């Protein structure tokens, strides 16, 4: 069965650079969630989209933005990267907002 | 404040043994409770999901229980295997797409 796809899987950036992470949800899933997981931490919810509209916002820094496109894939744009942004970024998708969330493999971002 | 606490923080067991992980939550309202298994550097994988009316749910060697009155859940792993070594995360949803993640239990199964 198709799963959530995230790209790239690994990304290395320098401070103050920008990064774009992509998420392709499971086919027919209309809701996408972004999470940030620091080393040894539990995932922190960043933002979610339902039917291409932002549906909820968590602890997403102002330097980050995200959107969901007409094909339901989502992109997380991160600017002015800081060392503290180094983390695993997970995307999850679901069919409808209250249903089971399926997580992608994550993108490991390292900021040097 | 919505919180999910898990115990123990870490656990080492011998292959073939059973173990039980605990989860206490203060999330309100309550929609459902999920247990996820997360291998290092990988995305969480759902093991079970239980609603208010469900007391127990099994998925192979994993059995989760839920006591909505005391706001406690447990995950029992039977006949552990080396591949069970991972973090196990209890996640409670108050509904409306939100998930409150627990602190996780890091399990190591040794040969």
Coordinates of C-alpha atoms in Angstrom, one line a residue:
Chain A
X1 CA 0.0 0.0 0.0
X2 CA 1.2 3.5 -0.8
X3 CA 2.5 5.4 2.2
X4 CA 3.3 9.0 2.9
X5 CA 6.3 10.2 0.9
X6 CA 8.7 12.9 2.1
X7 CA 11.6 14.4 0.2
X8 CA 14.3 14.9 0.6
X9 CA 15.1 12.3 3.3
X10 CA 18.2 14.2 4.4
X11 CA 19.1 17.8 4.0
X12 CA 22.1 19.8 5.2
X13 CA 21.9 23.6 5.2
X14 CA 23.9 26.4 6.6
X15 CA 22.7 29.0 9.0
X16 CA 20.5 31.7 7.4
X17 CA 19.8 29.6 4.4
X18 CA 16.4 28.4 3.3
X19 CA 15.0 24.9 2.9
X20 CA 11.9 23.4 1.4
X21 CA 10.6 20.1 2.5
X22 CA 8.0 18.2 0.5
X23 CA 5.3 15.8 1.6
X24 CA 3.1 13.6 -0.6
X25 CA 0.2 12.2 1.3
X26 CA -1.4 8.8 0.8
X27 CA -3.7 8.9 -2.2
X28 CA -7.1 10.3 -1.5
X29 CA -6.0 11.7 1.9
X30 CA -7.1 15.3 2.1
X31 CA -5.4 16.3 5.4
X32 CA -1.7 16.9 5.9
X33 CA 0.2 17.6 9.2
X34 CA 3.7 18.7 9.8
X35 CA 5.7 17.8 13.0
X36 CA 9.1 18.7 14.2
X37 CA 11.0 16.3 16.4
X38 CA 14.2 17.4 18.0
X39 CA 16.8 14.9 19.3
X40 CA 15.2 12.9 22.2
X41 CA 12.0 14.9 22.0
X42 CA 8.5 14.0 21.1
X43 CA 7.1 15.3 17.9
X44 CA 5.8 18.9 18.1
X45 CA 2.9 19.8 15.9
X46 CA 3.6 22.7 13.5
X47 CA 0.7 23.1 11.2
X48 CA -2.0 21.2 9.3
X49 CA -4.0 21.6 6.1
X50 CA -7.4 20.3 5.1
X51 CA -8.5 20.6 1.5
X52 CA -5.7 23.0 0.8
X53 CA -6.7 25.4 3.6
X54 CA -4.8 25.8 6.8
X55 CA -6.8 24.0 9.4
X56 CA -4.7 24.3 12.6
X57 CA -1.5 26.0 13.7
X58 CA 0.9 24.8 16.4
X59 CA 4.3 25.9 17.4
X60 CA 5.5 26.9 13.9
X61 CA 8.0 29.8 13.9
X62 CA 7.2 32.9 11.8
X63 CA 10.3 32.0 9.7
X64 CA 8.4 28.9 8.5
X65 CA 5.5 28.8 6.1
X66 CA 3.6 25.9 4.5
X67 CA 0.9 25.3 2.0
X68 CA -1.0 22.5 0.5
X69 CA -1.4 22.3 -3.3
X70 CA -4.2 21.3 -5.5
X71 CA -2.8 17.7 -5.8
X72 CA -2.8 17.7 -1.9
X73 CA 0.9 17.5 -1.6
X74 CA 2.4 20.0 0.9
X75 CA 5.5 22.0 1.2
X76 CA 7.2 23.4 4.3
X77 CA 9.3 26.4 3.6
X78 CA 11.9 27.3 6.2
X79 CA 13.9 30.6 6.0
X80 CA 16.7 32.1 8.0
X81 CA 17.6 28.7 9.3
X82 CA 19.0 28.5 12.8
X83 CA 21.1 25.7 14.4
X84 CA 18.1 24.9 16.6
X85 CA 16.1 24.0 13.5
X86 CA 18.1 20.8 13.1
X87 CA 15.5 18.1 13.6
X88 CA 13.5 15.4 12.0
X89 CA 10.5 16.8 10.2
X90 CA 7.6 14.5 9.8
X91 CA 4.6 14.8 7.6
X92 CA 1.5 12.8 8.3
X93 CA -1.7 12.5 6.3
X94 CA -5.3 11.4 7.0
X95 CA -8.6 11.1 5.4
X96 CA -10.6 13.8 7.1
X97 CA -9.4 15.6 10.1
X98 CA -10.2 13.3 13.0
X99 CA -9.0 10.1 11.5
X100 CA -5.9 8.0 11.8
X101 CA -2.7 9.9 10.9
X102 CA -0.2 8.0 8.9
X103 CA 3.3 9.3 9.3
X104 CA 6.0 9.6 6.6
X105 CA 9.6 8.5 7.1
X106 CA 10.7 12.1 7.9
X107 CA 13.2 14.5 6.6
X108 CA 16.3 14.9 8.7
X109 CA 17.4 18.5 8.5
X110 CA 20.9 19.5 9.7
X111 CA 21.8 23.1 10.0
X112 CA 25.5 23.9 10.3
Chain B
X1 CA -3.0 21.5 30.6
X2 CA -3.2 18.6 28.2
X3 CA -0.4 16.2 29.0
X4 CA 0.5 12.6 28.3
X5 CA 3.1 10.9 30.6
X6 CA 4.6 7.5 30.0
X7 CA 6.6 5.1 32.2
X8 CA 9.1 3.8 32.4
X9 CA 11.3 6.2 30.4
X10 CA 13.4 3.3 29.2
X11 CA 13.3 -0.4 29.6
X12 CA 15.6 -3.3 28.8
X13 CA 14.2 -6.8 28.6
X14 CA 15.5 -10.2 27.4
X15 CA 14.2 -11.5 24.1
X16 CA 11.2 -13.7 24.6
X17 CA 10.0 -11.9 27.7
X18 CA 6.8 -9.9 28.1
X19 CA 6.6 -6.2 29.1
X20 CA 4.1 -3.6 29.9
X21 CA 4.3 0.1 29.2
X22 CA 2.2 2.6 30.9
X23 CA 0.5 5.8 29.8
X24 CA -1.3 8.4 32.0
X25 CA -3.1 11.4 30.4
X26 CA -4.9 14.5 31.4
X27 CA -6.1 15.4 27.9
X28 CA -9.6 16.7 27.8
X29 CA -11.9 16.3 25.9
X30 CA -10.9 12.8 24.9
X31 CA -11.4 11.5 21.4
X32 CA -9.1 8.5 21.1
X33 CA -5.8 7.1 22.3
X34 CA -3.1 5.7 20.0
X35 CA 0.0 3.8 20.5
X36 CA 2.8 4.3 18.0
X37 CA 6.1 2.5 17.5
X38 CA 8.9 4.6 16.3
X39 CA 12.2 3.2 15.2
X40 CA 15.2 5.6 15.5
X41 CA 15.1 8.2 12.7
X42 CA 11.9 6.9 11.3
X43 CA 8.3 8.0 11.4
X44 CA 5.9 6.7 14.0
X45 CA 3.9 3.7 13.0
X46 CA 0.5 3.1 14.4
X47 CA 0.0 0.0 16.5
X48 CA -3.5 0.6 18.0
X49 CA -6.2 3.2 18.2
X50 CA -8.9 3.1 20.9
X51 CA -11.9 5.2 21.4
X52 CA -13.7 6.0 24.7
X53 CA -15.8 2.8 24.6
X54 CA -13.0 0.4 23.9
X55 CA -11.2 -1.3 26.8
X56 CA -8.7 -3.4 24.9
X57 CA -7.4 -3.8 21.4
X58 CA -4.8 -6.2 20.1
X59 CA -2.5 -6.1 17.1
X60 CA -0.5 -9.3 16.9
X61 CA 1.8 -9.5 20.0
X62 CA 0.7 -6.0 21.0
X63 CA -2.3 -5.5 23.3
X64 CA -3.4 -2.1 24.5
X65 CA -5.8 -1.4 27.3
X66 CA -7.7 1.7 28.1
X67 CA -9.3 2.8 31.4
X68 CA -11.1 6.1 30.5
X69 CA -12.2 6.6 34.1
X70 CA -8.7 6.7 35.5
X71 CA -7.2 8.0 32.2
X72 CA -4.7 5.3 32.0
X73 CA -3.6 3.0 29.2
X74 CA -1.1 0.3 28.9
X75 CA 0.7 -1.5 26.0
X76 CA 1.6 -5.1 26.6
X77 CA 4.1 -6.8 24.4
X78 CA 4.2 -10.5 24.4
X79 CA 7.2 -12.7 23.6
X80 CA 9.4 -9.8 22.7
X81 CA 11.6 -9.9 19.7
X82 CA 14.8 -8.0 18.9
X83 CA 12.8 -6.0 16.3
X84 CA 10.6 -4.7 19.1
X85 CA 13.5 -2.4 20.1
X86 CA 12.1 1.1 19.5
X87 CA 10.4 4.0 21.2
X88 CA 6.8 3.5 22.0
X89 CA 4.7 6.6 22.1
X90 CA 1.3 7.1 23.6
X91 CA -0.7 9.7 21.8
X92 CA -4.0 11.1 22.9
X93 CA -6.3 13.1 20.7
X94 CA -8.8 15.6 22.1
X95 CA -10.3 15.7 18.6
X96 CA -10.2 18.2 15.8
X97 CA -7.0 16.9 14.3
X98 CA -5.0 17.5 17.4
X99 CA -2.6 15.0 18.9
X100 CA -0.9 15.2 22.2
X101 CA 2.2 13.1 22.2
X102 CA 3.6 11.3 25.3
X103 CA 7.2 11.4 26.3
X104 CA 7.8 7.9 25.0
X105 CA 9.3 4.7 26.4
X106 CA 12.5 3.5 24.8
X107 CA 12.5 -0.3 24.8
X108 CA 15.6 -2.3 24.2
X109 CA 15.2 -6.1 23.7
X110 CA 18.5 -7.8 24.2
X111 CA 19.4 -11.3 23.0

